[in-house]
Coordinates of N, CA, C and O in Angstrom, one line a residue:
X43 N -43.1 8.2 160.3 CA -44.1 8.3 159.3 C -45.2 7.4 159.6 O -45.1 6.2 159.5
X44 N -46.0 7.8 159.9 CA -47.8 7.1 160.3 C -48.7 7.6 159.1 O -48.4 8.2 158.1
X45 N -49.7 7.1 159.4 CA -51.0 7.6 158.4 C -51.5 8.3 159.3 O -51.1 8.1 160.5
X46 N -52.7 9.5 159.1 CA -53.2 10.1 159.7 C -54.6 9.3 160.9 O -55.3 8.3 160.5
X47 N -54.7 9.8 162.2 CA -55.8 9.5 162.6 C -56.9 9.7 162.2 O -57.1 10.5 161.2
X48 N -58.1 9.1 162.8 CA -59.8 9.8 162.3 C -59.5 11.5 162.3 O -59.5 12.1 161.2
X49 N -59.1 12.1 163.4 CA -59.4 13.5 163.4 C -58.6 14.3 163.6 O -58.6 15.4 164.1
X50 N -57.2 13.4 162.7 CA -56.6 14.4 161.9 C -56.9 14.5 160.4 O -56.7 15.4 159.6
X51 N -57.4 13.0 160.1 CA -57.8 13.5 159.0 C -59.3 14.2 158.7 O -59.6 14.5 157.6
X52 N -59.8 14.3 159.3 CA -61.0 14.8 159.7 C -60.7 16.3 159.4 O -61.4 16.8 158.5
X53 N -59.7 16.9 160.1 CA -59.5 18.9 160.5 C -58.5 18.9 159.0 O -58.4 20.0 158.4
X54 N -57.8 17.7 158.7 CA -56.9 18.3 157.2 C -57.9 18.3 156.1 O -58.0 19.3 155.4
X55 N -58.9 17.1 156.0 CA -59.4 17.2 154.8 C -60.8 18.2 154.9 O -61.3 18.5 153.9
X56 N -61.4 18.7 156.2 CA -62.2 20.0 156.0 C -61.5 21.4 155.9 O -62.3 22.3 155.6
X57 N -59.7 21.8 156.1 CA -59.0 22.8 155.2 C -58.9 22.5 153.9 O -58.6 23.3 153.1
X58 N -59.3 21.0 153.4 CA -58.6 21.2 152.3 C -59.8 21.1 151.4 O -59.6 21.3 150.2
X59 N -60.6 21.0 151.6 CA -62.5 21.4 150.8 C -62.5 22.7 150.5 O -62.9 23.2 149.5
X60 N -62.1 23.3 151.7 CA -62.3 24.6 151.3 C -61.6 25.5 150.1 O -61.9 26.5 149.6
X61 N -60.5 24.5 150.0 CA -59.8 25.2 148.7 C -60.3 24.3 147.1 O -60.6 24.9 146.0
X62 N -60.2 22.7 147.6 CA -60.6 22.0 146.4 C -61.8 21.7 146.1 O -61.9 21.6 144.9
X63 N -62.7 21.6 146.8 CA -64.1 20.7 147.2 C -63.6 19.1 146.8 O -62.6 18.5 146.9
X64 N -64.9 19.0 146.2 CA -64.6 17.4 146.2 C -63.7 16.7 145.5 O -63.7 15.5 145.3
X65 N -62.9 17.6 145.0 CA -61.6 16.9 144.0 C -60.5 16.8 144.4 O -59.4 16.9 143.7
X66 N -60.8 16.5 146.0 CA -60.0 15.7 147.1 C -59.8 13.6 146.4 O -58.8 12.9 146.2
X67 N -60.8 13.4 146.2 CA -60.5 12.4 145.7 C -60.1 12.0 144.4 O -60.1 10.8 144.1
X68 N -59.7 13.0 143.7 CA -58.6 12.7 142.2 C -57.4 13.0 142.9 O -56.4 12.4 142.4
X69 N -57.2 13.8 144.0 CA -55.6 13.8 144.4 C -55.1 12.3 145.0 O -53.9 11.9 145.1
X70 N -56.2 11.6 145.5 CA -55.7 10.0 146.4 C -56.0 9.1 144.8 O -55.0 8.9 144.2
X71 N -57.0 8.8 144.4 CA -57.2 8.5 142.8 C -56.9 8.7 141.7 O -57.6 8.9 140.7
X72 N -55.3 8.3 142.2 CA -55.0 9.2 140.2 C -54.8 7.7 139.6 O -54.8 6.6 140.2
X73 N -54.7 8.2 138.2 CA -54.6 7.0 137.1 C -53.7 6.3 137.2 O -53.8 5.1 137.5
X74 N -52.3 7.2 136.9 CA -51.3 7.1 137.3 C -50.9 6.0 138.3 O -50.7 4.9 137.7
X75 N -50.8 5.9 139.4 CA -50.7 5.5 140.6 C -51.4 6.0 141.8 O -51.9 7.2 141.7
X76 N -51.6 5.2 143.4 CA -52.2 5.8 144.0 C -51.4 6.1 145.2 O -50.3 5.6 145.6
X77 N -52.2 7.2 145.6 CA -51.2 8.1 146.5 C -51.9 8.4 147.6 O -53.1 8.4 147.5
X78 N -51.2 8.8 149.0 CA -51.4 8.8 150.5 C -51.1 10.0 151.1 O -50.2 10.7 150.7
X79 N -51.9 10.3 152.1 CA -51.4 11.6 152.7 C -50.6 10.4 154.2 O -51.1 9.4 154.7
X80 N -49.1 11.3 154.5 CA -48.8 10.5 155.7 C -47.9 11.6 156.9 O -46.8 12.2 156.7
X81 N -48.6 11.7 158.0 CA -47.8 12.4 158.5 C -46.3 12.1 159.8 O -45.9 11.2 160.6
X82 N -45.7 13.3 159.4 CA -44.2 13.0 159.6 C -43.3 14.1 160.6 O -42.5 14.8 160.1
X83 N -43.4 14.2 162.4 CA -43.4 15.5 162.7 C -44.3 16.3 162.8 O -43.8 17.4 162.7
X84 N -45.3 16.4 162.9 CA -46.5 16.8 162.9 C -46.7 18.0 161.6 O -47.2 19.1 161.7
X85 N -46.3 17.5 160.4 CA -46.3 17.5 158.6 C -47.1 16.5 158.1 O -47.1 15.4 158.6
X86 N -47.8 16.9 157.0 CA -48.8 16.1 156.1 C -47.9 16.1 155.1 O -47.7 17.2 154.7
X87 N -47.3 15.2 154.4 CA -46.9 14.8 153.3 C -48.0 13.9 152.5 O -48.5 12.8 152.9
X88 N -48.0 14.8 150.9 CA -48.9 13.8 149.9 C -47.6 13.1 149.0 O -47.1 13.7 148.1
X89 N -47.4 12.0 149.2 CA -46.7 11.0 148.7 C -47.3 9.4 147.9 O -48.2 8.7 148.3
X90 N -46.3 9.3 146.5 CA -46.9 7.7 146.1 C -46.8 6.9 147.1 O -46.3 7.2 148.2
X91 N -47.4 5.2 146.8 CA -47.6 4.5 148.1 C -46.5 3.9 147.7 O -45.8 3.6 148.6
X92 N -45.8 3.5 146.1 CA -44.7 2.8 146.2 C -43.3 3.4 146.6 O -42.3 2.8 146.9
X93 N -43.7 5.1 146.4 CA -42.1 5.4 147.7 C -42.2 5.4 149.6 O -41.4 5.4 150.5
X94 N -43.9 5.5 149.6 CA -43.9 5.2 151.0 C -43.4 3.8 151.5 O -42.6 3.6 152.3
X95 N -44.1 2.9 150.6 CA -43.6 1.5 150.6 C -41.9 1.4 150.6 O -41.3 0.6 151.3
X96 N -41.1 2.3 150.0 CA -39.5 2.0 150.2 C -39.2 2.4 151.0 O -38.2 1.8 151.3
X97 N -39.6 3.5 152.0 CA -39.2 4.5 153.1 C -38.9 3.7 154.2 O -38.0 4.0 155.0
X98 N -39.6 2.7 154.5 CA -39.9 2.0 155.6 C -38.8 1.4 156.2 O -38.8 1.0 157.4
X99 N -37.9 1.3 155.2 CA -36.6 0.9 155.9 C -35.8 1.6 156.1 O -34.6 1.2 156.1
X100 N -36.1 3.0 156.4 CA -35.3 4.3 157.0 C -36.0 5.0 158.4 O -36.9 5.8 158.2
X101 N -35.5 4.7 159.7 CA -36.2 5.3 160.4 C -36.3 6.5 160.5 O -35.7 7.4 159.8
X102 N -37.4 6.6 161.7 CA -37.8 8.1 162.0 C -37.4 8.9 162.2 O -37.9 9.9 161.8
X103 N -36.2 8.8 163.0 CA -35.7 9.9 162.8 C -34.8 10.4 161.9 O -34.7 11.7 161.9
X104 N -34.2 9.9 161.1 CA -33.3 9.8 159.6 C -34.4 10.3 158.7 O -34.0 10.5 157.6
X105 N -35.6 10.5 158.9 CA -36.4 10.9 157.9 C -36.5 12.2 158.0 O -36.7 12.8 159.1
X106 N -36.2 13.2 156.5 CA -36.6 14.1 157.3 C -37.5 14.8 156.4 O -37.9 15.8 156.8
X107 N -38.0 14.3 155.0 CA -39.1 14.7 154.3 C -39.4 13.8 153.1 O -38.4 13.4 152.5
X108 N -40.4 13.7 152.9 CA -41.0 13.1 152.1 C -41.9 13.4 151.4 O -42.8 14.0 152.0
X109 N -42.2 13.3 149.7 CA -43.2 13.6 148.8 C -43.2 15.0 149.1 O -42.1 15.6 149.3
X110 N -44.8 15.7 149.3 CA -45.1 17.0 149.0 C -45.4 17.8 150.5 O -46.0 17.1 151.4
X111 N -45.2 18.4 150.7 CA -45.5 18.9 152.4 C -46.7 19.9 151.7 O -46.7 20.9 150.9
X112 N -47.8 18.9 152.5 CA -49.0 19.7 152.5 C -49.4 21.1 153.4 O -49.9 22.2 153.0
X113 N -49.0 20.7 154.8 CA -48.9 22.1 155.8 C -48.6 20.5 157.0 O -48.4 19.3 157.1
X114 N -48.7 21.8 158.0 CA -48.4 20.7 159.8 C -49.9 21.2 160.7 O -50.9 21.9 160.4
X115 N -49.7 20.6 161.7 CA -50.9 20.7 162.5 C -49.9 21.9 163.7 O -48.8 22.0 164.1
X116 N -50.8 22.5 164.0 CA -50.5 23.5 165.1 C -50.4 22.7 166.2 O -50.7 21.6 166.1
X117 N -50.1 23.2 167.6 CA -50.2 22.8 168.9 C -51.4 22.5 169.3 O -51.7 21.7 170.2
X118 N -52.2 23.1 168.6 CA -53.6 23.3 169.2 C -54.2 22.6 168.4 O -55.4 23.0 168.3
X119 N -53.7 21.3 167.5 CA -54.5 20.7 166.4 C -55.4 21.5 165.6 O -56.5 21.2 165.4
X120 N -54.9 22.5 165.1 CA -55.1 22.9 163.8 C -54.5 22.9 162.5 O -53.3 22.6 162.5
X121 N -54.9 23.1 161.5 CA -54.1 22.9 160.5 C -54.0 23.6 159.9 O -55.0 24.3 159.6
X122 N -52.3 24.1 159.5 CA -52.0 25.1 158.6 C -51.2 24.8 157.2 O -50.0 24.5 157.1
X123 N -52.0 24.9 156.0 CA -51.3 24.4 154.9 C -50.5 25.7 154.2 O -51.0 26.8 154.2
X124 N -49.4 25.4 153.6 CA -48.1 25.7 153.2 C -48.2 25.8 151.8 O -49.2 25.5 151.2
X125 N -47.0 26.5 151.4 CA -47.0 27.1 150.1 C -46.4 26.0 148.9 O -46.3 26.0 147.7
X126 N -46.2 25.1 149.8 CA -45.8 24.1 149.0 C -46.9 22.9 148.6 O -46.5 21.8 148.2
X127 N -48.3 23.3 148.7 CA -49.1 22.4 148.3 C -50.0 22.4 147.1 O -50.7 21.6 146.5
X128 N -49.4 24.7 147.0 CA -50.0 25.5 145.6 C -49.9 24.7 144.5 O -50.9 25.2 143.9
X129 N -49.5 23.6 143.6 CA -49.3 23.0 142.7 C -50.5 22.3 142.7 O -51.2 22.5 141.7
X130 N -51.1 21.4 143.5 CA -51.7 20.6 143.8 C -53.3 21.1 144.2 O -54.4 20.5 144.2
X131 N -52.8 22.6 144.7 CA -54.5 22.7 144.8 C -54.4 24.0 143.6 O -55.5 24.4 143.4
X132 N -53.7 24.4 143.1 CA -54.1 25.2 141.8 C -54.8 24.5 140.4 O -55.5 25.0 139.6
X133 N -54.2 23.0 140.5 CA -54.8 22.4 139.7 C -56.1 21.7 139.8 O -56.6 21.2 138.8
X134 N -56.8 21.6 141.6 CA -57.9 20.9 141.7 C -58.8 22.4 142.3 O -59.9 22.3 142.8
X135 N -58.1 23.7 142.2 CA -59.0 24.8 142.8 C -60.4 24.6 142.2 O -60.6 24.2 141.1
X136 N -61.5 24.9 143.4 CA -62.9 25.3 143.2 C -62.7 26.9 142.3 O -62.7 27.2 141.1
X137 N -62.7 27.5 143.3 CA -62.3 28.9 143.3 C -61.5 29.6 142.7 O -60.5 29.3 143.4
X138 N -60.9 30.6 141.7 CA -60.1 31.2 141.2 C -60.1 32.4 141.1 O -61.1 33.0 140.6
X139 N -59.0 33.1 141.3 CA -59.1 34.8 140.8 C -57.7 35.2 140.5 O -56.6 34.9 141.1
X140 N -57.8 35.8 139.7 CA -56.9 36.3 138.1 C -56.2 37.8 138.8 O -57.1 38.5 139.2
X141 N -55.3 38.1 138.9 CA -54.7 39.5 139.7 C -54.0 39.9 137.9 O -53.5 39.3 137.0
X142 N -54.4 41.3 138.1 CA -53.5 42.4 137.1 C -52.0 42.5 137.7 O -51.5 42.3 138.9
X143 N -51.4 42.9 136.3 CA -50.2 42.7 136.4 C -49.9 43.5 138.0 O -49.6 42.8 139.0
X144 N -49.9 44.5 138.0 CA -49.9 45.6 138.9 C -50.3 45.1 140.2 O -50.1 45.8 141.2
X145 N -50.8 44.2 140.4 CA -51.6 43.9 141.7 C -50.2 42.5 142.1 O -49.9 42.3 143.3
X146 N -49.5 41.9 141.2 CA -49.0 40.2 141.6 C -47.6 41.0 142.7 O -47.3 40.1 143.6
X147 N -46.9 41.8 142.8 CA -46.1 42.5 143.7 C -46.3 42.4 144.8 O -45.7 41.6 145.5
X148 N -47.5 43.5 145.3 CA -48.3 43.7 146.7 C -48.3 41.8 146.8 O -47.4 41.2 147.4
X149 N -49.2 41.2 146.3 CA -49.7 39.9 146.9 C -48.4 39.1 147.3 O -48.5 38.5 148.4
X150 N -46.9 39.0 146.4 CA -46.4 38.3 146.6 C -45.3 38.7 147.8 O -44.4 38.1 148.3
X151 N -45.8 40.2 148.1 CA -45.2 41.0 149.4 C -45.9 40.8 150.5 O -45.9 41.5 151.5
X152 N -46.5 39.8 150.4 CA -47.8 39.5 151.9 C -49.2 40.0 152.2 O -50.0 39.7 153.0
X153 N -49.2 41.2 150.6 CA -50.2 41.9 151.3 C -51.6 41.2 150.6 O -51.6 40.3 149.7
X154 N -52.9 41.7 151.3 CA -53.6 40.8 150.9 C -54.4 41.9 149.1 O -54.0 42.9 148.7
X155 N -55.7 41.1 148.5 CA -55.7 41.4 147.1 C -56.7 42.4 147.2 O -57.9 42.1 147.6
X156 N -56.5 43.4 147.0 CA -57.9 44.4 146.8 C -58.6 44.3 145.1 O -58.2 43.8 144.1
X157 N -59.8 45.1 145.5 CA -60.3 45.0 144.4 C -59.9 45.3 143.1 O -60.1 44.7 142.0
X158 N -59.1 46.7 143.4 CA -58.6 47.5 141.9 C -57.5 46.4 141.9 O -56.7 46.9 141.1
X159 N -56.9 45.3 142.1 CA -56.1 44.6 141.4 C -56.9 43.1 141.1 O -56.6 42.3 142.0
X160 N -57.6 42.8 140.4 CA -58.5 42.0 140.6 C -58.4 41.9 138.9 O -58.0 43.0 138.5
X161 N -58.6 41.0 137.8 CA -58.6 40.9 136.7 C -60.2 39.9 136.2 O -61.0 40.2 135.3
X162 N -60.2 38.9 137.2 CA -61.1 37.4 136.7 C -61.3 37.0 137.9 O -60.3 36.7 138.6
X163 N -63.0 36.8 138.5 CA -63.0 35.5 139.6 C -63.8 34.8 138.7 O -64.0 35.1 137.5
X164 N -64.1 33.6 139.5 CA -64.8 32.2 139.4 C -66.2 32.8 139.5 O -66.4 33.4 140.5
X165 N -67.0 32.8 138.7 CA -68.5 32.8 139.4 C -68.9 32.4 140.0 O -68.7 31.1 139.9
X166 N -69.8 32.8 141.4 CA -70.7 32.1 141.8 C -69.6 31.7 143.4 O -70.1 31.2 144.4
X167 N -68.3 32.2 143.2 CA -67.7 32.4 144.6 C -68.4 32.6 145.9 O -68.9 33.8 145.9
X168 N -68.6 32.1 146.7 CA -68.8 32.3 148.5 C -68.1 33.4 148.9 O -67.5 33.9 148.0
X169 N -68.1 33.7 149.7 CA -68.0 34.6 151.0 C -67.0 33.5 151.8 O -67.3 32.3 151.6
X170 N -65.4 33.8 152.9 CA -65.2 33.4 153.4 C -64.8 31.6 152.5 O -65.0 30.5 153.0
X171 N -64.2 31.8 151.3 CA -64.1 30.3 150.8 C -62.5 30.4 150.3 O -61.9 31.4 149.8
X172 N -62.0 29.4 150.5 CA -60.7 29.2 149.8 C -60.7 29.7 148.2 O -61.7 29.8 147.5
X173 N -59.4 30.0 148.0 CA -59.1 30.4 146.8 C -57.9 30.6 146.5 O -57.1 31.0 147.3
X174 N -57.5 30.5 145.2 CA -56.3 30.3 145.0 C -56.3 31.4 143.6 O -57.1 31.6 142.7
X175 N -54.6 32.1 144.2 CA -54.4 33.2 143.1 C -53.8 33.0 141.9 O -52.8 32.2 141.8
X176 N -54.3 33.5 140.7 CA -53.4 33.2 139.6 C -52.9 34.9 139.2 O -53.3 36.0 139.7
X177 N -51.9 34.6 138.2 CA -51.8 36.1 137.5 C -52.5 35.3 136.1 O -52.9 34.2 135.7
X178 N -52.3 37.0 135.5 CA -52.8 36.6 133.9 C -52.5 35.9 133.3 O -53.3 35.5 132.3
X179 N -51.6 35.5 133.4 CA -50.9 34.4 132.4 C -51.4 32.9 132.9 O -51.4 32.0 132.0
X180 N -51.8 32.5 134.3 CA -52.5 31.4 134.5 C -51.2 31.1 135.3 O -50.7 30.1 134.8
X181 N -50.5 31.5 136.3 CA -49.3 31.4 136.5 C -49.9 31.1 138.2 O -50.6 32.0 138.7
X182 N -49.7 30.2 138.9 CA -50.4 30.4 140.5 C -49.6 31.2 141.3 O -48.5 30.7 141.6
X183 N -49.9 32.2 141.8 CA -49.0 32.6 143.0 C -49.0 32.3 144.3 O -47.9 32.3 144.8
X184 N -50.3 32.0 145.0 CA -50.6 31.9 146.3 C -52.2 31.5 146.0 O -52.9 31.4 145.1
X185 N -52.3 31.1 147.9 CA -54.0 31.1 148.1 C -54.6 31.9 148.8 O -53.9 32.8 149.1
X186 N -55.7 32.1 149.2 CA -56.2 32.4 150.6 C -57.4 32.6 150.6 O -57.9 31.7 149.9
X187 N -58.4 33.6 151.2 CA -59.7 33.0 151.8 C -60.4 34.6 151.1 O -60.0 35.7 151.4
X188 N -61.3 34.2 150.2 CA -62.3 35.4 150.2 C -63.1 36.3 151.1 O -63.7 36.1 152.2
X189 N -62.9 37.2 150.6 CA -63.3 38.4 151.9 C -64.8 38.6 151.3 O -65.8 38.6 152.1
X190 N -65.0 38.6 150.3 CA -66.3 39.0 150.3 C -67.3 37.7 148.5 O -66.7 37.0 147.6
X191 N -68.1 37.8 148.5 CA -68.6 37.1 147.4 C -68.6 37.6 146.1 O -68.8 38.8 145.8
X192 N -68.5 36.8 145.2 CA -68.6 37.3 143.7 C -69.5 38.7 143.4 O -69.0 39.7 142.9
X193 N -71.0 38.7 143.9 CA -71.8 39.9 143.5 C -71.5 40.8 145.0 O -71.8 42.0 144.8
X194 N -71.1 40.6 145.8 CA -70.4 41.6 147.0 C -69.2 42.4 146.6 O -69.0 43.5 147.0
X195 N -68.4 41.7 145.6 CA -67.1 42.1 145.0 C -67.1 43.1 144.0 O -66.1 43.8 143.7
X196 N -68.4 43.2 143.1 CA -68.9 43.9 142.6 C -69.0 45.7 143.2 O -68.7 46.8 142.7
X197 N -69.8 45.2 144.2 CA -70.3 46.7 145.1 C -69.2 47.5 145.5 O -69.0 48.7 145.5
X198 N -68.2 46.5 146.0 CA -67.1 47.3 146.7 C -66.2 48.4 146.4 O -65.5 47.9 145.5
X199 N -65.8 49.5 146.7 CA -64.7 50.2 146.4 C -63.7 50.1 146.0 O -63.3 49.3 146.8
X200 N -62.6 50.4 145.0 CA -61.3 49.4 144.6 C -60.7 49.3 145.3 O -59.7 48.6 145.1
X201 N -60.7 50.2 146.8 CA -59.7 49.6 147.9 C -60.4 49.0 148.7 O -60.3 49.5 149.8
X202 N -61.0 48.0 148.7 CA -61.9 47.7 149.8 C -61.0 45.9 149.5 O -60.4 45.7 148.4
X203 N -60.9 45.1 150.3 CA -60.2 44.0 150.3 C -61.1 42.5 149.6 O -62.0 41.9 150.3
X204 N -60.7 42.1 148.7 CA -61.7 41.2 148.2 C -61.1 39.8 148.5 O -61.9 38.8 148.5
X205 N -59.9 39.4 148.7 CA -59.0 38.2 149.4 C -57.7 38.3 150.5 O -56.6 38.8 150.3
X206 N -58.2 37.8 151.5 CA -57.4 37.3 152.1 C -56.6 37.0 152.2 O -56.9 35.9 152.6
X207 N -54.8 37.3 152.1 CA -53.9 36.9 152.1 C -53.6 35.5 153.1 O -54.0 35.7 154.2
X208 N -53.1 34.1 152.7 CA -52.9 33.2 153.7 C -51.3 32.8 153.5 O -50.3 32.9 154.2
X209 N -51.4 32.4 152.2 CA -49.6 32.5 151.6 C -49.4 32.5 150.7 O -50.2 31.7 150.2
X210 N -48.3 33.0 149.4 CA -47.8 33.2 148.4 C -46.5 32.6 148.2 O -46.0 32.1 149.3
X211 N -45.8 32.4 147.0 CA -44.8 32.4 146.4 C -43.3 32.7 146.9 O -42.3 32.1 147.1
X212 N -43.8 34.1 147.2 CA -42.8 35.2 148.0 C -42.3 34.4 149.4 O -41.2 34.5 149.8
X213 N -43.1 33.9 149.9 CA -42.6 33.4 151.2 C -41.4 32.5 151.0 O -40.6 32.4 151.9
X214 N -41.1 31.9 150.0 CA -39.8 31.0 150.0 C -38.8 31.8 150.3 O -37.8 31.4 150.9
X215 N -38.9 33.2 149.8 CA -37.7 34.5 150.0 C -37.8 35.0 151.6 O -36.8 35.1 152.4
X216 N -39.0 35.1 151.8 CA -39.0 36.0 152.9 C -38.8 35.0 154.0 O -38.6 35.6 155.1
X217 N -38.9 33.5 154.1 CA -38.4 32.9 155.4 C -37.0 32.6 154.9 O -36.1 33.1 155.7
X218 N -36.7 32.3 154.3 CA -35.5 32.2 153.9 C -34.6 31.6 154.9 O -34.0 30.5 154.9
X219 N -34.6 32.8 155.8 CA -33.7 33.0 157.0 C -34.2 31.9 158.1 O -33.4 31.4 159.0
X220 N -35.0 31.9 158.1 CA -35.6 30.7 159.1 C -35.2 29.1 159.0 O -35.2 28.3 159.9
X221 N -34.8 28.8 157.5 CA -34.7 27.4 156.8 C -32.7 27.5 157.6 O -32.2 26.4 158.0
X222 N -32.2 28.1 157.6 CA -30.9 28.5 157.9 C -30.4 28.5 159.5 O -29.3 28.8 159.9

């Protein structure tokens, strides 16, 4: 368990703008206590500093996770964040969109969100910007990347694709078999 370099934190915290913007710094600044991103295996875990601080006397390789697994870095130094960080960016999301009942099935089957299942966005949404799904009830399912912009989303056909599937809910089912 290390802290991140310059340019790893560099490529995590420009994925992770795109979903929160600048309320990247209420996730390291909470009232509460303060908290660290630390990576572990090539995993970003967001963890307090006083269980980081206890960890230390368990080595590395005896470790085998810690706090919240944000996503890992690819081979190729990129970053891919995971379904297990939806808590954390549902609550600091820029971006939001609301799926009808009828639409949360398909999304949480992989597929990505068309228009005719579409309930509520965010105004004033980008083109190409993170975003994170809710159902009606305010329930988060997944995230992923807008296909097209708030007044673009407008124009479109109800089958025409207005988000990007990146990951849902469903995935804890469907790897399943991989964790095994």
């Amino acid at each position: 368990m290390r802290p991140l370099t310059d340019d790893e934190t560099k490529v995590f915290f420009e994925k992770l703008t795109k979903y929160i913007g600048r309320n990247i710094v209420h996730l390291i600044d909470r009232p509460d206590e303060p908290y660290c991103f630390r990576l572990q295996k090539d995993r970003v875990y967001y963890v307090s500093e006083s269980i980081m601080r206890k960890t230390t006397a368990i080595g590395r390789q005896n470790l085998i996770s810690l706090g919240v697994c944000f996503g890992k870095f690819t081979k190729t130094g990129k970053f891919r964040m995971h379904i297990t960080a939806l808590p954390s960016l549902a609550q600091y999301a820029k971006y939001k969109v609301w799926v009808k009942p009828n639409g949360e099935m398909p999304f949480l089957y992989g597929n990505h969100v068309v228009k005719a299942h579409i309930g509520r966005v965010t105004e004033d949404m980008p083109e190409h910007q993170g975003v994170v799904i809710f159902n009606m009830a305010d329930v988060p399912l997944g995230f992923g990347v807008s296909a097209r912009s708030t007044v673009d989303m407008r124009k479109v056909d109800p089958t025409g694709i207005a988000v990007f599937h990146q990951s849902d809910n469903g995935e804890y089912l469907r790897e399943e078999d991989a964790l095994f």
